[in-house]
mmCIF file of C-alpha atoms in Angstrom:
data_model
loop_
_atom_site.group_PDB
_atom_site.id
_atom_site.type_symbol
_atom_site.label_atom_id
_atom_site.label_comp_id
_atom_site.label_asym_id
_atom_site.label_seq_id
_atom_site.Cartn_x
_atom_site.Cartn_y
_atom_site.Cartn_z
ATOM 1 C CA MET U 1 -108.342 -151.181 42.533
ATOM 2 C CA PRO U 2 -110.443 -148.664 40.558
ATOM 3 C CA ALA U 3 -109.069 -147.442 37.244
ATOM 4 C CA SER U 4 -107.425 -144.032 37.316
ATOM 5 C CA SER U 5 -105.997 -143.744 33.792
ATOM 6 C CA LYS U 6 -108.010 -142.258 30.940
ATOM 7 C CA ILE U 7 -105.784 -143.724 28.219
ATOM 8 C CA PRO U 8 -107.901 -145.470 25.536
ATOM 9 C CA ILE U 9 -107.289 -149.149 24.817
ATOM 10 C CA ILE U 10 -107.463 -150.742 21.353
ATOM 11 C CA LEU U 11 -107.923 -154.519 21.210
ATOM 12 C CA LEU U 12 -106.851 -155.909 17.839
ATOM 13 C CA ALA U 13 -109.367 -158.702 17.219
ATOM 14 C CA ALA U 14 -109.853 -158.679 13.444
ATOM 15 C CA GLY U 15 -107.354 -161.428 12.554
ATOM 16 C CA ALA U 16 -108.368 -164.726 10.987
ATOM 17 C CA SER U 17 -107.087 -167.310 13.557
ATOM 18 C CA ARG U 18 -105.713 -169.369 10.650
ATOM 19 C CA ARG U 19 -103.472 -171.530 12.833
ATOM 20 C CA MET U 20 -106.499 -172.814 14.783
ATOM 21 C CA ARG U 21 -107.427 -175.085 11.854
ATOM 22 C CA GLY U 22 -111.074 -174.042 11.684
ATOM 23 C CA GLY U 23 -111.500 -172.909 15.273
ATOM 24 C CA ASP U 24 -111.445 -169.355 16.613
ATOM 25 C CA LYS U 25 -108.976 -168.724 19.427
ATOM 26 C CA LEU U 26 -110.792 -165.574 20.524
ATOM 27 C CA LEU U 27 -114.029 -167.515 21.032
ATOM 28 C CA GLU U 28 -112.387 -170.269 23.093
ATOM 29 C CA GLU U 29 -114.055 -170.412 26.493
ATOM 30 C CA VAL U 30 -112.001 -169.286 29.499
ATOM 31 C CA ASP U 31 -113.541 -168.864 32.952
ATOM 32 C CA GLY U 32 -116.944 -169.458 31.365
ATOM 33 C CA LEU U 33 -116.548 -166.658 28.805
ATOM 34 C CA PRO U 34 -115.243 -166.320 25.254
ATOM 35 C CA LEU U 35 -111.602 -165.211 25.558
ATOM 36 C CA LEU U 36 -112.330 -161.994 23.624
ATOM 37 C CA ARG U 37 -115.118 -160.997 26.028
ATOM 38 C CA ARG U 38 -113.003 -161.850 29.072
ATOM 39 C CA GLN U 39 -110.005 -159.806 27.928
ATOM 40 C CA THR U 40 -112.231 -156.919 26.789
ATOM 41 C CA MET U 41 -113.829 -156.816 30.238
ATOM 42 C CA ARG U 42 -110.367 -156.643 31.765
ATOM 43 C CA ALA U 43 -109.552 -153.701 29.508
ATOM 44 C CA ILE U 44 -112.789 -151.920 30.466
ATOM 45 C CA ASN U 45 -111.900 -152.336 34.135
ATOM 46 C CA ALA U 46 -108.367 -150.993 33.588
ATOM 47 C CA THR U 47 -109.201 -147.547 32.178
ATOM 48 C CA LYS U 48 -111.705 -144.726 32.417
ATOM 49 C CA GLY U 49 -111.042 -144.049 28.744
ATOM 50 C CA PRO U 50 -112.790 -145.653 25.764
ATOM 51 C CA VAL U 51 -112.171 -149.269 24.793
ATOM 52 C CA ILE U 52 -112.062 -149.894 21.046
ATOM 53 C CA VAL U 53 -112.233 -153.390 19.528
ATOM 54 C CA THR U 54 -111.391 -154.031 15.884
ATOM 55 C CA LEU U 55 -113.316 -156.975 14.448
ATOM 56 C CA PRO U 56 -113.767 -158.980 11.243
ATOM 57 C CA PRO U 57 -116.500 -157.757 8.847
ATOM 58 C CA GLU U 58 -120.092 -157.409 10.096
ATOM 59 C CA GLY U 59 -121.898 -160.594 11.057
ATOM 60 C CA HIS U 60 -118.924 -162.319 12.691
ATOM 61 C CA ALA U 61 -119.500 -164.215 15.938
ATOM 62 C CA ARG U 62 -116.814 -162.168 17.684
ATOM 63 C CA LYS U 63 -119.131 -159.163 17.722
ATOM 64 C CA GLU U 64 -121.811 -161.243 19.447
ATOM 65 C CA ALA U 65 -119.244 -162.144 22.112
ATOM 66 C CA LEU U 66 -119.111 -158.457 23.082
ATOM 67 C CA THR U 67 -122.878 -157.963 23.441
ATOM 68 C CA GLY U 68 -123.737 -155.606 26.285
ATOM 69 C CA LEU U 69 -120.199 -154.335 26.858
ATOM 70 C CA LYS U 70 -119.454 -150.614 26.719
ATOM 71 C CA VAL U 71 -117.031 -150.679 23.799
ATOM 72 C CA THR U 72 -116.657 -149.181 20.341
ATOM 73 C CA THR U 73 -116.531 -151.957 17.747
ATOM 74 C CA VAL U 74 -114.783 -151.290 14.446
ATOM 75 C CA PRO U 75 -115.306 -153.734 11.547
ATOM 76 C CA VAL U 76 -112.203 -154.224 9.410
ATOM 77 C CA PRO U 77 -113.282 -155.649 6.031
ATOM 78 C CA ASP U 78 -109.700 -155.557 4.727
ATOM 79 C CA ALA U 79 -108.155 -157.238 7.786
ATOM 80 C CA ALA U 80 -106.517 -159.827 5.512
ATOM 81 C CA HIS U 81 -104.030 -157.114 4.520
ATOM 82 C CA GLY U 82 -102.420 -157.330 7.932
ATOM 83 C CA MET U 83 -102.556 -156.156 11.518
ATOM 84 C CA SER U 84 -101.513 -152.663 10.436
ATOM 85 C CA VAL U 85 -104.913 -152.134 8.770
ATOM 86 C CA SER U 86 -106.686 -153.075 11.986
ATOM 87 C CA LEU U 87 -104.423 -150.763 13.978
ATOM 88 C CA ARG U 88 -105.076 -147.818 11.655
ATOM 89 C CA ARG U 89 -108.841 -148.279 11.870
ATOM 90 C CA GLY U 90 -108.661 -148.494 15.642
ATOM 91 C CA LEU U 91 -106.503 -145.373 15.878
ATOM 92 C CA ALA U 92 -109.075 -143.457 13.855
ATOM 93 C CA GLN U 93 -111.521 -143.950 16.751
ATOM 94 C CA VAL U 94 -109.197 -142.598 19.458
ATOM 95 C CA PRO U 95 -110.431 -139.248 20.843
ATOM 96 C CA VAL U 96 -108.449 -136.243 19.637
ATOM 97 C CA ASP U 97 -107.611 -135.226 23.200
ATOM 98 C CA ALA U 98 -106.043 -138.582 24.124
ATOM 99 C CA GLY U 99 -102.342 -138.210 24.861
ATOM 100 C CA ALA U 100 -101.590 -141.904 24.338
ATOM 101 C CA VAL U 101 -103.191 -145.237 23.448
ATOM 102 C CA MET U 102 -102.706 -148.797 24.660
ATOM 103 C CA VAL U 103 -102.602 -151.535 22.015
ATOM 104 C CA LEU U 104 -103.656 -154.900 23.429
ATOM 105 C CA LEU U 105 -103.660 -158.314 21.755
ATOM 106 C CA PRO U 106 -106.627 -160.276 23.144
ATOM 107 C CA ASP U 107 -105.042 -163.713 22.670
ATOM 108 C CA LEU U 108 -102.781 -163.367 25.738
ATOM 109 C CA PRO U 109 -105.047 -165.058 28.304
ATOM 110 C CA ASP U 110 -102.874 -164.544 31.376
ATOM 111 C CA LEU U 111 -102.820 -160.737 31.179
ATOM 112 C CA THR U 112 -104.969 -159.355 34.000
ATOM 113 C CA THR U 113 -106.599 -156.014 34.688
ATOM 114 C CA LYS U 114 -103.849 -155.394 37.248
ATOM 115 C CA ASP U 115 -101.200 -155.899 34.551
ATOM 116 C CA LEU U 116 -102.906 -153.440 32.217
ATOM 117 C CA VAL U 117 -103.215 -150.907 35.033
ATOM 118 C CA ALA U 118 -99.500 -151.233 35.803
ATOM 119 C CA VAL U 119 -98.555 -150.300 32.233
ATOM 120 C CA LEU U 120 -101.162 -147.531 31.989
ATOM 121 C CA ASP U 121 -100.028 -146.019 35.287
ATOM 122 C CA ALA U 122 -96.412 -146.039 34.104
ATOM 123 C CA ALA U 123 -97.459 -144.177 30.958
ATOM 124 C CA ASP U 124 -99.327 -141.603 33.019
ATOM 125 C CA ARG U 125 -96.376 -141.128 35.401
ATOM 126 C CA THR U 126 -93.269 -141.123 33.196
ATOM 127 C CA LYS U 127 -93.534 -138.464 30.522
ATOM 128 C CA ASP U 128 -89.973 -138.769 29.169
ATOM 129 C CA ALA U 129 -90.793 -141.935 27.183
ATOM 130 C CA LEU U 130 -92.758 -142.402 23.956
ATOM 131 C CA ILE U 131 -93.509 -146.111 24.438
ATOM 132 C CA TRP U 132 -94.373 -148.104 27.558
ATOM 133 C CA ARG U 133 -94.156 -151.866 27.194
ATOM 134 C CA GLY U 134 -94.944 -154.832 29.392
ATOM 135 C CA THR U 135 -92.260 -157.493 29.844
ATOM 136 C CA THR U 136 -91.992 -160.914 31.426
ATOM 137 C CA SER U 137 -90.654 -161.170 34.962
ATOM 138 C CA ASP U 138 -87.167 -161.743 33.529
ATOM 139 C CA GLY U 139 -87.361 -158.710 31.234
ATOM 140 C CA ALA U 140 -88.316 -160.178 27.834
ATOM 141 C CA ALA U 141 -90.329 -157.561 25.926
ATOM 142 C CA GLY U 142 -93.980 -158.336 25.290
ATOM 143 C CA HIS U 143 -97.442 -156.801 25.647
ATOM 144 C CA PRO U 144 -99.390 -154.645 26.187
ATOM 145 C CA ILE U 145 -97.807 -151.558 24.626
ATOM 146 C CA VAL U 146 -98.746 -147.903 25.131
ATOM 147 C CA PHE U 147 -97.814 -145.386 22.420
ATOM 148 C CA ALA U 148 -97.653 -141.625 22.983
ATOM 149 C CA ARG U 149 -99.684 -139.430 20.624
ATOM 150 C CA ALA U 150 -96.425 -138.202 19.060
ATOM 151 C CA LEU U 151 -96.203 -141.649 17.403
ATOM 152 C CA PHE U 152 -99.773 -141.849 16.091
ATOM 153 C CA ALA U 153 -98.825 -140.601 12.611
ATOM 154 C CA GLU U 154 -96.082 -143.237 12.353
ATOM 155 C CA LEU U 155 -98.464 -145.955 13.495
ATOM 156 C CA ALA U 156 -101.024 -144.854 10.906
ATOM 157 C CA SER U 157 -98.459 -145.144 8.097
ATOM 158 C CA ILE U 158 -97.267 -148.726 8.685
ATOM 159 C CA SER U 159 -98.228 -151.670 6.474
ATOM 160 C CA GLY U 160 -98.225 -155.454 6.669
ATOM 161 C CA ASP U 161 -98.776 -157.794 9.584
ATOM 162 C CA THR U 162 -96.171 -156.581 12.073
ATOM 163 C CA GLY U 163 -98.469 -154.221 13.942
ATOM 164 C CA GLY U 164 -96.449 -151.489 15.598
ATOM 165 C CA ALA U 165 -93.191 -153.498 15.674
ATOM 166 C CA SER U 166 -91.353 -151.190 13.274
ATOM 167 C CA VAL U 167 -92.349 -148.132 15.299
ATOM 168 C CA VAL U 168 -91.243 -149.827 18.512
ATOM 169 C CA ALA U 169 -87.874 -150.682 16.937
ATOM 170 C CA ARG U 170 -87.280 -147.095 15.809
ATOM 171 C CA HIS U 171 -87.893 -145.712 19.281
ATOM 172 C CA SER U 172 -86.160 -148.252 21.502
ATOM 173 C CA ASP U 173 -84.247 -145.415 23.182
ATOM 174 C CA LYS U 174 -87.536 -143.852 24.254
ATOM 175 C CA THR U 175 -89.160 -147.033 25.571
ATOM 176 C CA SER U 176 -89.950 -147.666 29.226
ATOM 177 C CA PHE U 177 -90.335 -151.309 30.270
ATOM 178 C CA ILE U 178 -92.723 -152.510 32.975
ATOM 179 C CA ARG U 179 -92.111 -155.971 34.421
ATOM 180 C CA LEU U 180 -95.214 -158.132 34.781
ATOM 181 C CA PRO U 181 -95.405 -161.460 36.656
ATOM 182 C CA GLY U 182 -94.240 -164.668 35.009
ATOM 183 C CA ASN U 183 -94.666 -165.013 31.250
ATOM 184 C CA ARG U 184 -97.981 -163.138 31.043
ATOM 185 C CA ALA U 185 -96.632 -160.498 28.671
ATOM 186 C CA ARG U 186 -95.690 -163.057 26.009
ATOM 187 C CA LEU U 187 -97.911 -166.125 26.406
ATOM 188 C CA ASP U 188 -100.241 -166.218 23.415
ATOM 189 C CA LEU U 189 -102.301 -169.172 22.253
ATOM 190 C CA ASP U 190 -102.410 -169.564 18.473
ATOM 191 C CA THR U 191 -102.931 -173.299 17.868
ATOM 192 C CA PRO U 192 -105.104 -176.104 19.287
ATOM 193 C CA GLU U 193 -101.919 -177.557 20.793
ATOM 194 C CA ASP U 194 -101.139 -174.254 22.539
ATOM 195 C CA TRP U 195 -104.626 -174.256 24.017
ATOM 196 C CA ALA U 196 -104.425 -177.878 25.177
ATOM 197 C CA LYS U 197 -101.068 -177.282 26.872
ATOM 198 C CA TRP U 198 -102.293 -174.096 28.554
ATOM 199 C CA ARG U 199 -105.524 -175.667 29.789
ATOM 200 C CA ALA U 200 -103.566 -178.600 31.232
ATOM 201 C CA SER U 201 -101.429 -176.156 33.214
ATOM 202 C CA GLN U 202 -104.367 -174.358 34.836
#
């Protein structure tokens, strides 16, 4: 189905992949593509708004994985200071007229364009919430997450490696949950063992 939402999407892809023991989880090949490119393409297909990708400093292979895609890339030289730095730099690229933003972690390989659209559409439809969050089919909270503009200042003030978790916790009473199939909203692949197990299940 064609995208109808104009909500921007930020993919946080500046982290170091330390648990991969020398590999890069976002460059692992899935469906013939680096995972980062595949998930970025899904984001592009989910929204009419801009897609913003935070990346390690210039010269990293992750940027090459995005060649030819219509995205805004944002190098994060101080990414070692935590996911919050990457989130702040991504937020700085969101258009001033955007009423919300989706934050997407690109290491969840089972999230589809349809899943992203479901969360974006919920954010466009239900205006009484401040946060819209994907869950597993049995209701366990996961990703992606959409934040209303009213929370941008809070998101820009966080520190450390928890991303927007503290903001989500403060506004649990204003969070709308969208059930996605299976475990897509939570299945991330951080280690070589995770990847081997996931590939064996495909």
